[in-house]
CSV table of C-alpha atoms in Angstrom, one decimal:
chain,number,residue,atom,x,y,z
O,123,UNK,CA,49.8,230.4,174.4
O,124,UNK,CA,50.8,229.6,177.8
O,125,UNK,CA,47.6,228.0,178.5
O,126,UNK,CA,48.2,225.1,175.9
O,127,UNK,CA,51.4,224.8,176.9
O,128,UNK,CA,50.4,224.3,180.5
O,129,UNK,CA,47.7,222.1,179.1
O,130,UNK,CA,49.9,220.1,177.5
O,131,UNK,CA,52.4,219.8,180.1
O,132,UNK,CA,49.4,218.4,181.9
O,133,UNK,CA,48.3,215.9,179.6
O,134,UNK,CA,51.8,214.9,179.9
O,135,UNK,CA,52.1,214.6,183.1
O,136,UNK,CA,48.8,212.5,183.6
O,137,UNK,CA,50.2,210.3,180.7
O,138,UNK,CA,53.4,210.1,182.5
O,139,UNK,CA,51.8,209.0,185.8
O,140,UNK,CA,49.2,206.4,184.2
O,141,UNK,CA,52.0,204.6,182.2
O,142,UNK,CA,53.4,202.6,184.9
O,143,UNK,CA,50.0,201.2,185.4
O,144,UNK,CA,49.3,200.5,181.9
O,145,UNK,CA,52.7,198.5,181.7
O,146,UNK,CA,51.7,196.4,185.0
O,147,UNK,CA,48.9,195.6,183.4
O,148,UNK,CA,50.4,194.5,180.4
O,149,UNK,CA,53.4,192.3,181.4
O,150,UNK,CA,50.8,190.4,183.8
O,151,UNK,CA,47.8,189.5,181.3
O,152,UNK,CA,49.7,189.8,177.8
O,153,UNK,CA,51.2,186.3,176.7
O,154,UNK,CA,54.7,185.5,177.3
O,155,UNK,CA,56.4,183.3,174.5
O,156,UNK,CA,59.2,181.2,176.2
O,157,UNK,CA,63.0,182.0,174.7
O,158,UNK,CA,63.9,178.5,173.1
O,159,UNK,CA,67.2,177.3,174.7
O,160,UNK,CA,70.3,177.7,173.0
O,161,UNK,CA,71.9,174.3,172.6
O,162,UNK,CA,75.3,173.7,171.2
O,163,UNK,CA,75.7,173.0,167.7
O,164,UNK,CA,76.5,169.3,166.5
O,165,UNK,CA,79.8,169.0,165.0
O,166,UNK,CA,79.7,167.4,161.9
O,167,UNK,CA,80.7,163.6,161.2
O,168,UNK,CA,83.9,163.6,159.4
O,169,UNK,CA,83.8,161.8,156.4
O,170,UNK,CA,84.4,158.0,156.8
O,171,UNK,CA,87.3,156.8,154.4
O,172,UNK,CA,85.7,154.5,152.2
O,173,UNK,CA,87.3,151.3,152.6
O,174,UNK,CA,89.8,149.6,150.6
O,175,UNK,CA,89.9,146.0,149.5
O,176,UNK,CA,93.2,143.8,150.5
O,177,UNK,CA,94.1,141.6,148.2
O,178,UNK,CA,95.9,138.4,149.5
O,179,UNK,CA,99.4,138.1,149.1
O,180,UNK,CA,100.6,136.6,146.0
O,181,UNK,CA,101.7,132.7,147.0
O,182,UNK,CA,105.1,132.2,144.9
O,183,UNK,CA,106.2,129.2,143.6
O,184,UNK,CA,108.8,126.5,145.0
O,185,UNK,CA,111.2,127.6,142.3
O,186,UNK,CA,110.6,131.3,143.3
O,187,UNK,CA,111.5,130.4,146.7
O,188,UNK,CA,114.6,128.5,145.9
O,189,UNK,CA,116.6,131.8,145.0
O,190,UNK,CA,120.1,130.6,145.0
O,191,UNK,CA,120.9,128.9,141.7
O,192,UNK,CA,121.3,124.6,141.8
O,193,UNK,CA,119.6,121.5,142.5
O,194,UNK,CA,116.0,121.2,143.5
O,195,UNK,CA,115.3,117.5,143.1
O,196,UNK,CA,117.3,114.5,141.8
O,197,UNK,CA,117.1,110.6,141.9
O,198,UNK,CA,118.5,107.3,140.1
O,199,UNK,CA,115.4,105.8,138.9
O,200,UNK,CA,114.6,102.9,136.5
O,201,UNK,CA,112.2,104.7,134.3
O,202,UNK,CA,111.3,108.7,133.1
O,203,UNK,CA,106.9,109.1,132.9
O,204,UNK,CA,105.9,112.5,131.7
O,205,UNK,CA,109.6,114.0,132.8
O,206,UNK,CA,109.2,112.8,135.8
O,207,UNK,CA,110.6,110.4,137.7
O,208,UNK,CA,108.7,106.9,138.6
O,209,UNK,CA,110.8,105.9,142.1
O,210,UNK,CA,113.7,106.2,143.7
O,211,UNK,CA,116.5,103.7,144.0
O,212,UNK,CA,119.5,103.2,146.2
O,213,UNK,CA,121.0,99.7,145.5
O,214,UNK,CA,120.4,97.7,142.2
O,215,UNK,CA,121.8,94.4,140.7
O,216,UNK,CA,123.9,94.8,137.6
O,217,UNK,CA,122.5,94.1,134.6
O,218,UNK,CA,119.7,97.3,134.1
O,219,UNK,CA,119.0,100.5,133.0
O,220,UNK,CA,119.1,103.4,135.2
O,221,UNK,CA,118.4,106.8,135.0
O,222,UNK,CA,119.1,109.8,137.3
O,223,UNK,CA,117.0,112.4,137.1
O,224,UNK,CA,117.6,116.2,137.5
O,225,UNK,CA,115.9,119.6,138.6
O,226,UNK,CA,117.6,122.6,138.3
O,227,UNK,CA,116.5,126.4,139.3
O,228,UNK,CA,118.3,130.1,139.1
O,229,UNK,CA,120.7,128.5,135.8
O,230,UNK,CA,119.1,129.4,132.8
O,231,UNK,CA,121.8,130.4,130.7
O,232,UNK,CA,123.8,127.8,131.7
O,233,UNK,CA,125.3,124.8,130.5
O,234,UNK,CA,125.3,121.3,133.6
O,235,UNK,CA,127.0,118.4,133.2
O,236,UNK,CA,126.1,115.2,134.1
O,237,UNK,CA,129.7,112.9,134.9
O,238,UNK,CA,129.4,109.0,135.6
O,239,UNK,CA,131.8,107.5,137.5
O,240,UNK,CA,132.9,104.1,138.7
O,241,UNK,CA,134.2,103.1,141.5
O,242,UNK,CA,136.2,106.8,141.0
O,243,UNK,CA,136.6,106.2,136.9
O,244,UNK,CA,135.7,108.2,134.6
O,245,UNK,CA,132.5,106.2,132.3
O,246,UNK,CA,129.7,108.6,131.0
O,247,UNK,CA,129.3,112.4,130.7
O,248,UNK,CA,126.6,114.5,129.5
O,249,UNK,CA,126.1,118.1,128.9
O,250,UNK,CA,122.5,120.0,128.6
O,251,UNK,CA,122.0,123.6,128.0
O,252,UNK,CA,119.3,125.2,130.3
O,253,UNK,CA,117.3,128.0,129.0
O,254,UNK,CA,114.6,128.3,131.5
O,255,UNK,CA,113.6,128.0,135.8
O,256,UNK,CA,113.0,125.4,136.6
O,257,UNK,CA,114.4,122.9,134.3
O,258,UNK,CA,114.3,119.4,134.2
O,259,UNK,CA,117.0,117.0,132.4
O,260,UNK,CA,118.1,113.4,133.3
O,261,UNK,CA,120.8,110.7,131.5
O,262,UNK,CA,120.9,107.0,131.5
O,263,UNK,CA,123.2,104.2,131.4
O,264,UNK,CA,123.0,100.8,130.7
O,265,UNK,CA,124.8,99.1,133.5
O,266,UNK,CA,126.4,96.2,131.8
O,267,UNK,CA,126.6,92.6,134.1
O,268,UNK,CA,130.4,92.6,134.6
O,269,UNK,CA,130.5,96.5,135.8
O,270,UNK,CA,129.1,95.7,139.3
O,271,UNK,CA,130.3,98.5,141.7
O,272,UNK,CA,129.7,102.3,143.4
O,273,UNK,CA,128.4,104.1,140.7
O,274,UNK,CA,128.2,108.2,141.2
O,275,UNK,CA,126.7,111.0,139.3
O,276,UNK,CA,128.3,114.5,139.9
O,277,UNK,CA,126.4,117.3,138.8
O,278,UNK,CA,128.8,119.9,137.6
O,279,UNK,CA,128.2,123.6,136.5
O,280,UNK,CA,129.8,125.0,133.4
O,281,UNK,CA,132.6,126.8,135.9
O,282,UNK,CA,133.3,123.4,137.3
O,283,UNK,CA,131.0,123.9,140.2
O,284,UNK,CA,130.0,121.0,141.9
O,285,UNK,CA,126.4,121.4,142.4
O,286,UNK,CA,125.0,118.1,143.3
O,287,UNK,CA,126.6,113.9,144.0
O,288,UNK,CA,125.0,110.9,144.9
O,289,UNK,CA,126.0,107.2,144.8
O,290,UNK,CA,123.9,104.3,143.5
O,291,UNK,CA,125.6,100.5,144.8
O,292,UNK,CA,125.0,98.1,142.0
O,293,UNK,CA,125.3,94.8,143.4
O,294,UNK,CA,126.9,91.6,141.0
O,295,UNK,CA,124.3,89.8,139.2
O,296,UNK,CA,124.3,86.1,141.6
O,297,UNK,CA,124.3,83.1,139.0
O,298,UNK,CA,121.4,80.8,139.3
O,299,UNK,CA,122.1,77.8,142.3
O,300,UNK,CA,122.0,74.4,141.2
O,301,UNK,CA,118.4,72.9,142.1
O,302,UNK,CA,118.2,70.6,144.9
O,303,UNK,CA,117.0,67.3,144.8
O,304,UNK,CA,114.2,68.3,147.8
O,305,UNK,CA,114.9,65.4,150.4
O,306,UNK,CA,111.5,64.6,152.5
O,307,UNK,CA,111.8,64.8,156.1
O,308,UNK,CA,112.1,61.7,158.3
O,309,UNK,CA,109.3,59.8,159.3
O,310,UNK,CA,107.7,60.2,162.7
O,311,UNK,CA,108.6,57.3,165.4
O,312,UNK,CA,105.4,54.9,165.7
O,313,UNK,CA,103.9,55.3,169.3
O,314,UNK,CA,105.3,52.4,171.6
O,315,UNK,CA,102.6,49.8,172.8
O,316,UNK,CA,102.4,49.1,176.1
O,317,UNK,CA,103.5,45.8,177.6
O,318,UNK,CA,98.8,44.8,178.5
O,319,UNK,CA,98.3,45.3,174.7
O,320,UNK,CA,101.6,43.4,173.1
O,321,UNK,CA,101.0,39.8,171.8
O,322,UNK,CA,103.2,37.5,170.5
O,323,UNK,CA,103.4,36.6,167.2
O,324,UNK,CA,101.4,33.3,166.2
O,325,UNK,CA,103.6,30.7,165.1
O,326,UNK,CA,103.7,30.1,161.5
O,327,UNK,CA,104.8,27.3,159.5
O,328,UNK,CA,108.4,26.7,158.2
O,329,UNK,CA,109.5,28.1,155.2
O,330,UNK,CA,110.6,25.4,152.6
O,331,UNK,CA,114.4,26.8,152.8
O,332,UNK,CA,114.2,25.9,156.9
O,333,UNK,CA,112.6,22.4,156.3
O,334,UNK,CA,114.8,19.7,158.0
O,335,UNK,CA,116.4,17.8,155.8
O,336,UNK,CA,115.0,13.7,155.7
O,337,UNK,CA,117.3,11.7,157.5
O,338,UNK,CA,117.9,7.6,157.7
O,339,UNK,CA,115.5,7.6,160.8
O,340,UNK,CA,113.0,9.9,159.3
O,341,UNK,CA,111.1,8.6,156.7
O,342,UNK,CA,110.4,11.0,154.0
O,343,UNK,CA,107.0,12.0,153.3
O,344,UNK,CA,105.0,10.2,150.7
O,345,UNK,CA,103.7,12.6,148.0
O,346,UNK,CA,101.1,11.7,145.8
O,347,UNK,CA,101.2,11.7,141.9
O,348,UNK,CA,99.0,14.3,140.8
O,349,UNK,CA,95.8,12.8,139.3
O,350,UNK,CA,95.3,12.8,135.4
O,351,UNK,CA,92.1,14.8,134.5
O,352,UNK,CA,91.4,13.7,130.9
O,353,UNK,CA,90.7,16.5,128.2
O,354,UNK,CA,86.7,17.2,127.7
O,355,UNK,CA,85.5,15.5,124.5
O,356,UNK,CA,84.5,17.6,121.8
O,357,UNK,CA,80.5,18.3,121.7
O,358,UNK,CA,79.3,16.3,119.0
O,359,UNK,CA,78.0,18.8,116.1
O,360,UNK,CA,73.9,18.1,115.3
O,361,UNK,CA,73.1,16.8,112.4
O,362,UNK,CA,70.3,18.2,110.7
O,363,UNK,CA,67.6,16.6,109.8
O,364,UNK,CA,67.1,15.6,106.1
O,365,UNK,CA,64.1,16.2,104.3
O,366,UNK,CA,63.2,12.7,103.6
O,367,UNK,CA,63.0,12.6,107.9
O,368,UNK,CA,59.6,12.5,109.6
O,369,UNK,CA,60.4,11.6,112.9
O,370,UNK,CA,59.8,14.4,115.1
O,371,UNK,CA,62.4,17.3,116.0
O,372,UNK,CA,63.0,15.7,119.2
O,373,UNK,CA,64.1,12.8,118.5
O,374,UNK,CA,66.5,13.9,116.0
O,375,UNK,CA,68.6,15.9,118.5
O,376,UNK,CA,71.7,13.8,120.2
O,377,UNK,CA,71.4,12.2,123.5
């Protein structure tokens, strides 16, 4: 019994001094596999935010702009196209038809009134009812030849707010002038000659009002009678020849 356990103490022993060698041996010839290195981890991408279209602001319209209530646009103007007027007019001669035109905004529900006045009395006045933003009226009057003048348009609310006045001068209708004979303009002086280039005048014989009258010592000039020319005679009318005739043609014709 003590013999195997001595033996095997042994065995131990010898197993116990060999080991070290058998380790050398294996960390210099068995393969070494390299230790990867540890790298940080990525962080993670947040997520993009998708992207959201603009829209481009909503443009508003002239009326929108206008916000407080009254007159956009207005004119005296000799004619209305399409609600619309066709020109603008400051000074007219009487005798026409003009129009003043009207654009209203922010009075819908309202009721404007158009006054005409002349010269500061009291001639036309119109009233419209506006149901809607913007709204467009106008009035006319016939301006009559003898109503010459200032005329003015006030444009009054239905509170008696004056919203809008302007002035059209309406000049008296002239009365057509009385044509003038035209007159021609005076002829131009004739270039003077000069004194190398005059001549005189030939002398011409006296006129029978200066003819010297015949005196006792001058005789008077003998005038002759005016010779007589006798009349042509009358061409003798050929006779023609009978039938009982034989002389020749010839000698039948008048010498």
């Amino acid at each position: 019994m003590s013999n195997i356990t001595n033996k095997t103490l042994g065995g131990l022993v010898c197993a116990f001094l060999l080991l070290p060698n058998a380790w050398a041996e294996t960390f210099q010839h068995a393969p070494i596999n390299p230790i990867p290195p540890v790298t940080a981890p990525t962080p993670a991408a947040p997520p993009s935010t998708p992207s959201v279209a603009t829209s481009p602001a909503p443009v508003a319209s002239p009326a929108a702009v206008t916000t407080a209530p009254g007159v956009a646009r207005s004119a005296f103007t000799s004619a209305i196209a399409a609600r619309e007027p066709t020109n603008q007019l400051t000074r007219i001669n009487a005798g026409q038809q003009v129009y003043y035109f009207t654009e209203l905004v922010g009075l819908q529900g309202r009721v404007v009134n158009h006054r005409w006045e002349r010269d500061g009395a009291f001639q036309l006045g119109l009233q419209f009812p506006v149901t809607g933003s913007p709204w467009r009226v106008h009035s006319s009057k016939n301006i009559s030849p003898n109503l010459p003048g200032t005329w003015t348009v006030t444009v009054q609310n239905d509170d008696g707010t004056i919203l809008k006045r302007e002035t059209l001068i309406v000049d008296p209708v002239v009365a057509n002038a009385v044509s003038t004979p035209m007159i021609p303009p005076p002829a131009q002086p004739l270039t003077a000659i000069p004194p190398e280039l005059q001549r005189q005048p030939a002398e011409r014989p006296a006129t029978p009002a200066s003819t010297p009258v015949p005196t006792a010592t001058t005789p008077a000039p003998t005038v002759p009678p005016p010779a007589v020319v006798p009349p042509p005679a009358a061409p003798t009318p050929a006779v023609p020849p009978s039938s009982s005739d034989k002389r020749p043609i010839w000698e039948t014709l008048s010498r």
